[in-house]
Coordinates of C-alpha atoms and ligand atoms in Angstrom, one line a residue:
M1 CA 9.0 0.8 29.1
T2 CA 6.0 0.7 26.8
T3 CA 4.7 -2.4 25.0
T4 CA 6.3 -1.1 21.8
D5 CA 9.7 -0.9 23.5
I6 CA 9.4 -4.5 24.4
R7 CA 8.4 -5.6 20.9
T8 CA 11.0 -3.5 19.1
S9 CA 13.7 -4.8 21.4
L10 CA 12.7 -8.4 20.7
F11 CA 12.1 -8.0 16.9
R12 CA 15.1 -6.4 15.2
D13 CA 16.4 -9.4 13.4
L14 CA 15.8 -11.4 10.2
Y15 CA 13.4 -14.2 10.2
I16 CA 14.5 -17.1 8.1
D17 CA 13.3 -20.7 8.1
G18 CA 11.4 -20.1 11.4
V19 CA 14.4 -18.6 13.3
W20 CA 15.0 -15.0 14.3
R21 CA 18.7 -14.2 13.6
E22 CA 21.3 -11.6 12.9
G23 CA 22.7 -11.1 9.4
S24 CA 25.4 -13.6 8.5
E25 CA 27.8 -10.8 7.9
G26 CA 26.7 -8.8 10.9
G27 CA 25.9 -5.1 10.4
R28 CA 22.7 -3.2 11.3
F29 CA 21.0 -0.1 10.0
P30 CA 19.2 2.4 12.3
V31 CA 15.5 2.8 12.3
L32 CA 14.6 6.4 13.1
D33 CA 11.6 8.1 14.8
P34 CA 10.7 10.7 12.2
S35 CA 9.1 13.0 14.9
D36 CA 12.5 13.8 16.5
G37 CA 15.2 11.9 14.5
S38 CA 16.0 9.7 17.4
T39 CA 17.1 6.1 16.8
I40 CA 14.5 3.5 17.9
T41 CA 16.7 0.5 17.3
E42 CA 19.1 -1.0 14.8
F43 CA 17.9 -3.6 12.4
A44 CA 19.9 -6.6 11.0
I45 CA 21.2 -6.2 7.5
A46 CA 20.5 -9.3 5.3
S47 CA 23.6 -10.5 3.4
E48 CA 23.4 -12.3 0.0
A49 CA 23.7 -15.6 1.9
D50 CA 20.7 -14.6 4.1
C51 CA 18.6 -13.9 1.0
D52 CA 19.7 -17.2 -0.5
A53 CA 18.8 -18.9 2.7
A54 CA 15.3 -17.3 2.7
V55 CA 14.7 -18.5 -0.9
A56 CA 15.8 -22.0 0.0
A57 CA 13.6 -22.0 3.2
A58 CA 10.6 -20.9 1.2
E59 CA 11.3 -23.5 -1.6
A60 CA 11.7 -26.3 1.0
A61 CA 8.4 -25.3 2.7
L62 CA 6.4 -25.1 -0.4
P63 CA 5.3 -28.7 -1.0
A64 CA 3.9 -29.1 2.4
W65 CA 2.3 -25.7 2.7
S66 CA 0.7 -25.9 -0.8
A67 CA -0.7 -29.3 0.1
T68 CA -2.2 -28.1 3.4
A69 CA -6.0 -28.3 3.5
P70 CA -7.5 -24.9 2.6
R71 CA -9.4 -25.0 5.9
V72 CA -6.2 -25.3 7.9
R73 CA -4.6 -22.3 6.0
S74 CA -7.8 -20.4 6.5
E75 CA -7.8 -21.0 10.3
I76 CA -4.2 -19.9 10.7
L77 CA -5.1 -16.6 8.9
R78 CA -8.2 -16.2 11.0
R79 CA -5.9 -16.7 14.1
A80 CA -3.7 -13.9 12.8
W81 CA -6.7 -11.7 12.5
E82 CA -7.7 -12.5 16.1
I83 CA -4.3 -11.7 17.5
L84 CA -3.9 -8.4 15.5
T85 CA -7.4 -7.4 16.6
A86 CA -6.5 -8.0 20.2
E87 CA -3.2 -6.2 19.9
A88 CA -4.4 -3.2 17.7
D89 CA -2.8 -0.7 20.0
V90 CA 0.7 -2.3 19.9
F91 CA 0.3 -2.7 16.1
A92 CA -0.6 1.1 15.8
E93 CA 2.1 2.2 18.2
I94 CA 4.9 0.5 16.2
M95 CA 3.8 2.3 13.1
V96 CA 3.6 5.6 14.8
R97 CA 7.1 5.2 16.1
E98 CA 8.8 4.3 12.9
N99 CA 6.7 5.9 10.3
G100 CA 5.7 9.1 12.1
K101 CA 2.0 9.0 11.2
S102 CA -0.8 10.2 13.6
W103 CA -2.3 7.8 16.1
S104 CA -5.7 7.8 14.3
D105 CA -4.0 7.1 10.9
A106 CA -2.1 4.2 12.6
K107 CA -5.2 2.8 14.2
G108 CA -7.0 3.1 10.9
E109 CA -4.2 1.3 9.1
A110 CA -4.1 -1.4 11.8
G111 CA -7.7 -2.1 11.3
Y112 CA -7.5 -2.1 7.5
A113 CA -4.4 -4.3 7.5
T114 CA -5.8 -6.8 9.9
E115 CA -9.0 -7.3 7.8
F116 CA -7.0 -8.7 5.0
F117 CA -6.3 -11.8 7.1
R118 CA -10.1 -12.3 7.8
W119 CA -11.0 -11.6 4.2
F120 CA -8.5 -14.1 2.8
A121 CA -9.2 -16.6 5.5
E122 CA -12.6 -16.7 3.9
E123 CA -11.2 -16.7 0.4
A124 CA -8.8 -19.6 1.1
V125 CA -11.7 -22.1 1.1
R126 CA -13.4 -20.6 -1.9
I127 CA -10.8 -20.8 -4.7
P128 CA -12.7 -21.1 -7.9
G129 CA -12.6 -23.9 -10.5
D130 CA -14.7 -25.0 -13.4
W131 CA -15.9 -28.2 -15.1
R132 CA -17.6 -28.3 -18.5
L133 CA -18.0 -30.5 -21.5
S134 CA -16.2 -29.4 -24.7
P135 CA -18.4 -28.1 -27.5
A136 CA -17.5 -31.2 -29.5
G137 CA -18.4 -33.5 -26.7
D138 CA -15.1 -35.3 -26.8
K139 CA -13.7 -34.3 -23.4
R140 CA -14.3 -32.7 -20.0
I141 CA -12.6 -29.4 -19.6
V142 CA -11.5 -29.1 -15.9
V143 CA -10.1 -25.8 -14.9
T144 CA -8.3 -25.7 -11.6
H145 CA -5.8 -23.5 -9.8
R146 CA -2.3 -24.2 -8.4
P147 CA -0.3 -22.0 -6.0
I148 CA 2.1 -20.0 -8.1
G149 CA 5.0 -20.9 -5.9
V150 CA 7.6 -19.0 -3.9
S151 CA 6.6 -15.3 -3.8
L152 CA 8.8 -12.3 -3.2
L153 CA 6.7 -9.5 -1.5
I154 CA 8.2 -6.0 -1.5
T155 CA 6.5 -3.2 0.4
P156 CA 6.8 0.6 0.9
W157 CA 7.1 2.7 4.1
N158 CA 3.8 4.7 3.8
F159 CA 1.5 1.9 4.8
P160 CA 3.9 -0.5 6.4
A161 CA 1.3 -2.9 7.6
A162 CA -1.5 -2.9 5.1
M163 CA 0.7 -3.1 2.0
A164 CA 2.3 -6.2 3.5
T165 CA -1.0 -8.0 4.7
R166 CA -2.6 -7.2 1.3
K167 CA 0.1 -9.5 -0.1
L168 CA 0.8 -12.0 2.7
A169 CA -2.8 -13.0 3.3
P170 CA -3.7 -13.9 -0.3
A171 CA -0.3 -15.5 -0.9
L172 CA -0.7 -17.8 2.2
A173 CA -4.3 -18.4 1.4
A174 CA -3.4 -19.6 -2.0
G175 CA -0.8 -22.0 -0.6
C176 CA 2.3 -20.0 -1.6
T177 CA 5.4 -19.5 0.6
T178 CA 6.9 -16.0 0.9
I179 CA 9.8 -13.8 1.4
L180 CA 8.9 -10.3 2.7
K181 CA 11.2 -7.4 2.0
P182 CA 9.8 -4.3 3.8
A183 CA 11.0 -0.8 3.3
R184 CA 14.2 0.2 5.2
E185 CA 12.3 2.9 7.0
T186 CA 9.7 0.6 8.5
P187 CA 11.0 -2.9 9.2
L188 CA 9.6 -3.1 12.8
T189 CA 6.0 -3.3 11.6
A190 CA 7.0 -6.1 9.3
A191 CA 8.9 -8.0 12.0
Y192 CA 6.0 -7.6 14.4
M193 CA 3.5 -9.0 11.8
V194 CA 5.9 -12.0 11.1
D195 CA 5.9 -12.7 14.8
V196 CA 2.1 -12.6 14.8
L197 CA 2.0 -15.1 11.9
E198 CA 4.4 -17.4 13.8
R199 CA 2.1 -17.2 16.9
A200 CA -0.9 -17.9 14.6
G201 CA 0.7 -21.2 13.5
V202 CA 2.4 -20.5 10.2
P203 CA 5.0 -23.3 9.8
R204 CA 8.7 -22.6 9.4
G205 CA 9.9 -21.4 6.1
V206 CA 6.4 -20.3 4.9
V207 CA 7.1 -16.7 5.8
N208 CA 10.6 -15.2 5.7
L209 CA 11.8 -11.7 6.4
V210 CA 14.9 -10.1 4.9
T211 CA 16.2 -6.5 4.9
P212 CA 19.2 -6.3 2.5
V213 CA 21.2 -3.1 2.2
P214 CA 21.5 -2.1 -0.6
T215 CA 18.3 -3.4 -1.9
G216 CA 18.6 -3.6 -5.7
P217 CA 21.3 -6.2 -6.1
A218 CA 19.8 -8.5 -3.4
V219 CA 16.3 -8.4 -4.9
A220 CA 17.7 -9.1 -8.4
R221 CA 19.6 -12.0 -7.0
M222 CA 16.4 -13.4 -5.4
L223 CA 14.5 -12.9 -8.6
A224 CA 17.1 -14.8 -10.5
A225 CA 16.6 -17.9 -8.3
P226 CA 14.7 -20.5 -10.2
A227 CA 12.5 -21.2 -7.2
V228 CA 11.1 -17.7 -7.2
R229 CA 8.0 -17.5 -9.4
K230 CA 6.3 -14.4 -8.3
L231 CA 7.1 -10.8 -7.5
S232 CA 4.4 -8.7 -5.8
F233 CA 5.7 -5.1 -5.5
T234 CA 4.1 -2.0 -4.0
G235 CA 6.2 1.2 -4.4
S236 CA 7.2 3.9 -6.8
T237 CA 6.7 3.6 -10.6
E238 CA 10.3 4.3 -11.1
V239 CA 11.5 1.2 -9.1
G240 CA 8.6 -0.9 -10.3
R241 CA 9.6 -0.3 -13.9
E242 CA 13.2 -1.4 -13.1
L243 CA 11.9 -4.5 -11.4
L244 CA 9.7 -5.4 -14.4
K245 CA 12.9 -5.4 -16.4
V246 CA 14.6 -7.8 -14.0
C247 CA 11.5 -10.0 -14.0
A248 CA 11.6 -10.1 -17.8
D249 CA 14.9 -12.2 -17.7
R250 CA 13.1 -15.3 -16.2
V251 CA 9.6 -14.2 -17.1
V252 CA 8.7 -14.0 -13.4
N253 CA 5.0 -13.2 -12.9
A254 CA 4.8 -9.7 -11.5
S255 CA 2.0 -7.7 -9.8
M256 CA 2.7 -4.0 -9.5
E257 CA 1.0 -1.4 -7.3
L258 CA 2.7 1.8 -8.2
G259 CA 2.4 5.5 -8.0
G260 CA -0.6 7.7 -8.4
N261 CA -1.6 11.3 -9.2
A262 CA -5.2 11.3 -8.3
P263 CA -7.5 13.9 -9.7
L264 CA -10.4 15.1 -7.4
I265 CA -13.2 16.8 -9.4
V266 CA -15.9 18.9 -7.8
L267 CA -18.7 19.3 -10.4
P268 CA -21.2 22.1 -10.6
G269 CA -24.2 21.1 -8.4
A270 CA -22.0 19.2 -5.9
D271 CA -23.0 19.3 -2.2
L272 CA -20.3 21.7 -0.9
E273 CA -20.2 20.2 2.6
Q274 CA -20.0 16.7 1.3
A275 CA -17.2 17.7 -1.2
V276 CA -15.2 19.5 1.6
D277 CA -15.5 16.5 3.9
G278 CA -14.5 14.0 1.2
A279 CA -11.7 16.2 0.0
F280 CA -10.3 16.6 3.5
L281 CA -10.3 12.8 3.9
A282 CA -8.9 12.1 0.4
K283 CA -6.1 14.5 1.0
M284 CA -5.2 14.3 4.6
R285 CA -5.6 10.6 5.3
N286 CA -2.2 9.3 6.2
G287 CA -0.9 12.8 6.1
G288 CA -1.1 12.8 2.3
S289 CA 1.5 10.0 2.1
A290 CA -0.8 7.6 0.2
C291 CA -0.8 6.4 -3.4
T292 CA -4.5 7.1 -3.3
S293 CA -4.1 10.7 -2.0
A294 CA -6.0 13.3 -4.0
N295 CA -3.2 15.3 -5.7
R296 CA -5.0 17.5 -8.3
F297 CA -8.1 19.2 -7.1
Y298 CA -10.2 20.5 -10.1
V299 CA -13.0 22.6 -8.7
H300 CA -15.8 24.2 -10.8
E301 CA -15.8 28.0 -10.6
S302 CA -19.3 28.1 -9.1
L303 CA -18.1 26.3 -6.0
H304 CA -14.4 27.3 -6.0
D305 CA -14.3 30.1 -3.4
G306 CA -16.6 28.4 -0.9
F307 CA -14.7 25.1 -1.3
V308 CA -11.3 26.9 -0.8
A309 CA -12.6 28.8 2.3
A310 CA -14.2 25.8 4.0
L311 CA -11.3 23.5 3.4
T312 CA -8.8 26.1 4.5
A313 CA -10.7 26.4 7.8
R314 CA -10.6 22.6 8.2
L315 CA -6.9 22.5 7.6
A316 CA -6.3 25.5 10.0
A317 CA -8.0 23.6 12.8
M318 CA -5.8 20.5 12.5
R319 CA -3.4 19.7 15.4
V320 CA 0.0 18.8 14.2
G321 CA 2.6 16.9 16.3
P322 CA 4.0 13.5 17.2
G323 CA 1.6 10.6 16.8
L324 CA 2.1 9.2 20.3
D325 CA 0.1 12.2 21.5
R326 CA -3.2 10.8 20.4
T327 CA -4.8 14.3 20.1
N328 CA -2.6 15.2 17.2
E329 CA -4.3 14.8 13.8
L330 CA -1.3 15.2 11.5
G331 CA 1.9 13.4 12.2
A332 CA 5.4 13.7 10.7
L333 CA 6.4 12.7 7.2
V334 CA 8.6 9.6 7.2
S335 CA 11.9 11.5 7.0
T336 CA 13.3 15.0 6.7
G337 CA 14.2 14.1 3.2
E338 CA 10.6 13.5 2.3
R339 CA 9.6 16.8 4.1
D340 CA 12.2 18.7 2.1
K341 CA 10.8 17.2 -1.2
V342 CA 7.3 18.5 -0.3
A343 CA 8.7 21.9 0.6
E344 CA 10.5 22.2 -2.7
L345 CA 7.3 21.3 -4.6
V346 CA 5.4 24.0 -2.8
D347 CA 8.1 26.6 -3.4
R348 CA 8.2 25.6 -7.1
A349 CA 4.4 25.9 -7.3
V350 CA 4.5 29.4 -6.0
E351 CA 7.3 30.3 -8.5
E352 CA 4.9 28.9 -11.2
G353 CA 2.1 31.2 -10.1
A354 CA 0.2 29.6 -7.3
S355 CA -0.8 31.4 -4.1
I356 CA -0.7 29.9 -0.6
A357 CA -4.0 30.1 1.3
I358 CA -2.6 28.3 4.3
G359 CA 0.6 26.6 5.4
G360 CA 3.7 26.4 3.2
T361 CA 6.3 26.9 5.8
P362 CA 7.8 24.0 7.8
S363 CA 8.9 24.9 11.3
G364 CA 10.5 23.1 14.2
A365 CA 12.5 19.9 14.5
G366 CA 11.2 16.6 13.2
A367 CA 9.9 15.8 9.7
F368 CA 6.7 17.8 10.1
Y369 CA 5.1 19.8 7.3
P370 CA 2.0 21.9 8.0
P371 CA -1.4 21.4 6.3
T372 CA -1.2 23.5 3.2
L373 CA -3.6 24.7 0.5
L374 CA -2.5 26.3 -2.8
T375 CA -4.8 28.1 -5.2
G376 CA -4.3 29.3 -8.7
V377 CA -2.4 26.1 -9.6
S378 CA -2.2 25.4 -13.3
H379 CA -2.9 22.1 -15.1
G380 CA 0.5 20.8 -16.2
S381 CA 2.5 22.8 -13.6
T382 CA 5.1 20.9 -11.7
I383 CA 3.0 20.2 -8.5
N384 CA 0.1 19.1 -10.7
V385 CA 2.1 16.4 -12.5
T386 CA 4.1 15.2 -9.4
E387 CA 2.9 12.8 -6.7
I388 CA 3.1 15.2 -3.7
F389 CA 3.0 12.6 -0.9
G390 CA 2.4 15.2 1.7
P391 CA -0.4 17.4 3.2
V392 CA -0.6 19.8 0.4
T393 CA -3.9 20.6 -1.5
A394 CA -3.3 22.1 -5.0
V395 CA -6.5 23.6 -6.4
V396 CA -7.1 24.2 -10.2
R397 CA -10.3 26.2 -11.0
F398 CA -12.3 25.0 -14.0
T399 CA -15.3 26.3 -16.0
D400 CA -16.0 23.4 -18.5
V401 CA -16.7 19.9 -17.3
E402 CA -15.4 18.3 -20.5
E403 CA -12.1 20.1 -20.0
A404 CA -11.9 18.9 -16.4
I405 CA -12.4 15.3 -17.5
A406 CA -9.7 15.7 -20.3
Q407 CA -7.3 17.2 -17.7
A408 CA -8.1 14.5 -15.1
N409 CA -7.2 11.9 -17.8
D410 CA -4.1 13.8 -18.9
S411 CA -1.7 11.8 -16.7
E412 CA 0.7 8.9 -17.1
F413 CA -0.9 7.6 -13.8
G414 CA -4.3 5.9 -13.5
L415 CA -4.8 4.7 -9.9
I416 CA -7.8 6.5 -8.6
A417 CA -10.0 9.5 -9.0
Y418 CA -12.5 11.3 -6.9
V419 CA -15.8 12.9 -8.2
F420 CA -18.2 15.0 -6.2
G421 CA -21.5 16.1 -7.7
E422 CA -25.1 15.1 -8.2
E423 CA -25.0 11.3 -8.2
R424 CA -26.1 10.6 -11.8
A425 CA -23.7 13.2 -13.2
A426 CA -20.9 12.1 -11.0
I427 CA -21.2 8.4 -12.0
Q428 CA -21.3 9.4 -15.7
V429 CA -18.0 11.3 -15.2
A430 CA -16.6 8.3 -13.3
T431 CA -17.1 5.9 -16.2
R432 CA -15.1 8.3 -18.5
L433 CA -12.0 8.4 -16.2
D434 CA -9.1 6.1 -17.2
V435 CA -8.3 4.9 -13.7
G436 CA -8.7 1.6 -11.8
M437 CA -10.8 3.0 -9.0
V438 CA -13.2 6.0 -8.6
A439 CA -14.7 7.4 -5.4
V440 CA -18.1 9.0 -5.9
N441 CA -19.1 11.5 -3.2
R442 CA -16.7 10.0 -0.7
G443 CA -13.0 10.4 0.3
V444 CA -12.0 6.7 0.8
V445 CA -12.3 3.6 -1.4
S446 CA -10.0 1.1 0.3
D447 CA -11.7 -2.1 1.3
P448 CA -10.3 -5.7 1.5
A449 CA -13.4 -6.9 -0.3
A450 CA -12.8 -4.5 -3.3
P451 CA -10.3 -4.9 -6.1
F452 CA -7.6 -2.3 -5.6
G453 CA -5.3 -1.3 -8.5
G454 CA -4.6 1.1 -11.3
T455 CA -4.3 1.6 -15.1
K456 CA -1.4 3.0 -17.1
Q457 CA 1.8 3.5 -15.1
S458 CA 0.0 3.0 -11.7
G459 CA 0.4 -0.8 -12.0
L460 CA -0.5 -4.2 -13.1
G461 CA -3.0 -6.5 -11.4
R462 CA -5.4 -6.1 -8.5
E463 CA -5.1 -6.7 -4.7
G464 CA -7.9 -7.6 -2.3
A465 CA -11.3 -9.0 -3.3
G466 CA -11.5 -12.3 -5.2
E467 CA -9.0 -11.0 -7.7
G468 CA -6.3 -10.7 -5.1
I469 CA -5.9 -14.4 -4.5
L470 CA -5.8 -15.1 -8.3
E471 CA -2.6 -13.1 -8.4
F472 CA -1.0 -15.9 -6.4
L473 CA -2.5 -18.8 -8.4
E474 CA -1.8 -20.3 -11.8
T475 CA -4.7 -21.6 -13.9
Q476 CA -4.4 -25.2 -14.9
Y477 CA -6.5 -26.9 -17.5
I478 CA -6.9 -30.6 -17.4
A479 CA -8.5 -32.4 -20.4
V480 CA -10.2 -35.6 -19.6
T481 CA -11.6 -37.9 -22.2
A482 CA -15.4 -37.9 -21.9
Ligands
NAD501 P1 10.1 3.0 -3.3 O1 9.7 2.5 -4.7 O2 11.2 3.8 -3.2 O3 10.3 1.6 -2.4 C1 9.4 0.6 -2.4 C2 10.1 -0.7 -2.0 O4 11.1 -1.0 -2.9 C3 10.9 -0.6 -0.6 O5 10.9 -1.8 0.1 C4 12.3 -0.3 -1.2 O6 13.3 -0.7 -0.2 C5 12.3 -1.2 -2.3 N1 13.3 -0.8 -3.4 C6 13.9 0.4 -3.6 N2 14.7 0.3 -4.6 C7 14.7 -0.9 -5.0 C8 15.4 -1.6 -6.1 N3 16.3 -1.0 -6.9 N4 15.2 -2.9 -6.3 C9 14.3 -3.6 -5.5 N5 13.6 -3.0 -4.5 C10 13.8 -1.7 -4.3 O7 8.7 3.5 -2.8 P2 8.5 4.2 -1.4 O8 9.1 5.6 -1.4 O9 8.8 3.3 -0.3 O10 6.9 4.3 -1.4 C11 6.2 5.4 -2.0 C12 5.7 5.0 -3.4 O11 4.9 3.8 -3.3 C13 4.8 6.1 -3.9 O12 5.1 6.3 -5.3 C14 3.4 5.5 -3.8 O13 2.5 6.0 -4.7 C15 3.7 4.0 -4.0 N6 2.6 3.2 -3.4 C16 1.7 2.6 -4.2 C17 0.6 1.9 -3.7 C18 -0.4 1.3 -4.5 O14 -1.1 0.4 -4.0 N7 -0.5 1.6 -5.9 C19 0.5 1.8 -2.3 C20 1.4 2.5 -1.5 C21 2.4 3.2 -2.0

């Protein structure tokens, strides 16, 4: 039995008010290993009563937790960082098992996810405030921050750890209590993290874990509870849009990290090797199942053929297979359903005129899809306007930089863009892109110390950095007679 087997056999239940327990109405759903379709374990289904109990526990724990000294909250978060750092291999293995990603992607995510606890341990003791005299001199203007209150945190399956710690760490640092609702595909990573937080000293009721099936009605019910004051959601734009409507009923504060359709532009004059290295990372990190994944590759005609040849060679050299074999560089998609969606998009692209340089044909059992590169993709074609969420590079050739900028901006999404080129020219292009984040001559931007988020239908608000904790705080102004 591996360490993961021990953990997953222990943590397959709900966590409410500091107690691990089955759902009140019984019932479990299977958690599958996408590399072979086998059942890892069966996870408890949360009933309406369980969701109500989680809200009640978070409400009851709020006064004491929000009054806890920032230093105490900070030290608990720091302990969570220490435990997760020491147990990085267990953390990664759970993700590999239930999500299908490669070992190196899982280790990368474990490290990134863990860092949010260290970063927000440091932010907990630096919550900003202000004091000034009014212009008329009649009062002191005191600006302070209060924890927003009970926060519902909903996360997707693609980064089952980091999307949760990016919410849990700032919420707890701010003094909020929480209910975590992970994706149905990946509840084990969430349960393991909740166990870590319990071991780090988080008091009962401050973090609760529920997995209702179906999700929509249970989430709407929790958002209707007067105690719930915040929704922090990461997932698809489609679901996010629906949840914003639910939030509107009670004017619940909502942060939304939604879908993307990232353009990657290779400008004339770009260093080809740097562009290929960056493009490989921007596309293949997490097997392409990332909201930040480069989706639309606009490559200048002067570099197009060299770029395609070099990237195709990189993709051809990738080892594909189950993540528990640590030599494999590309793991499985999260489910055969997701694999089939990617396959349909590629077939459709070919029907719409694209050519396959490599890949394009899934083979064997398990939710694997091969590294694929398409050339001759047109701006506006189906694959160009759809979030692919798989290891498929779709290349559009361009001749005019102004046209490439216009095409990059021609999207309902605005999460991130990548620009490769001579630095000054690349930064000039970056400032003209209507997105929340731009990577210049590099393939990854994510950093707990940087504000993560998008424009347009990619979301509302920012996670990480100093901004991340403000999402869980209300500004309060106190007027004091001078
Ligand atoms: P999803 O929207 O299907 O699910 C996300 C979460 O919402 C899951 O926990 C799911 O159970 C829950 N959910 C589903 N239907 C719901 C409903 N009706 N009411 C309430 N909750 C509901 O997304 P996914 O397929 O898990 O994740 C992929 C999507 O997430 C992609 O679009 C990706 O771009 C996006 N994403 C965005 C970011 C970001 O930071 N912007 C990061 C990671 C993923």
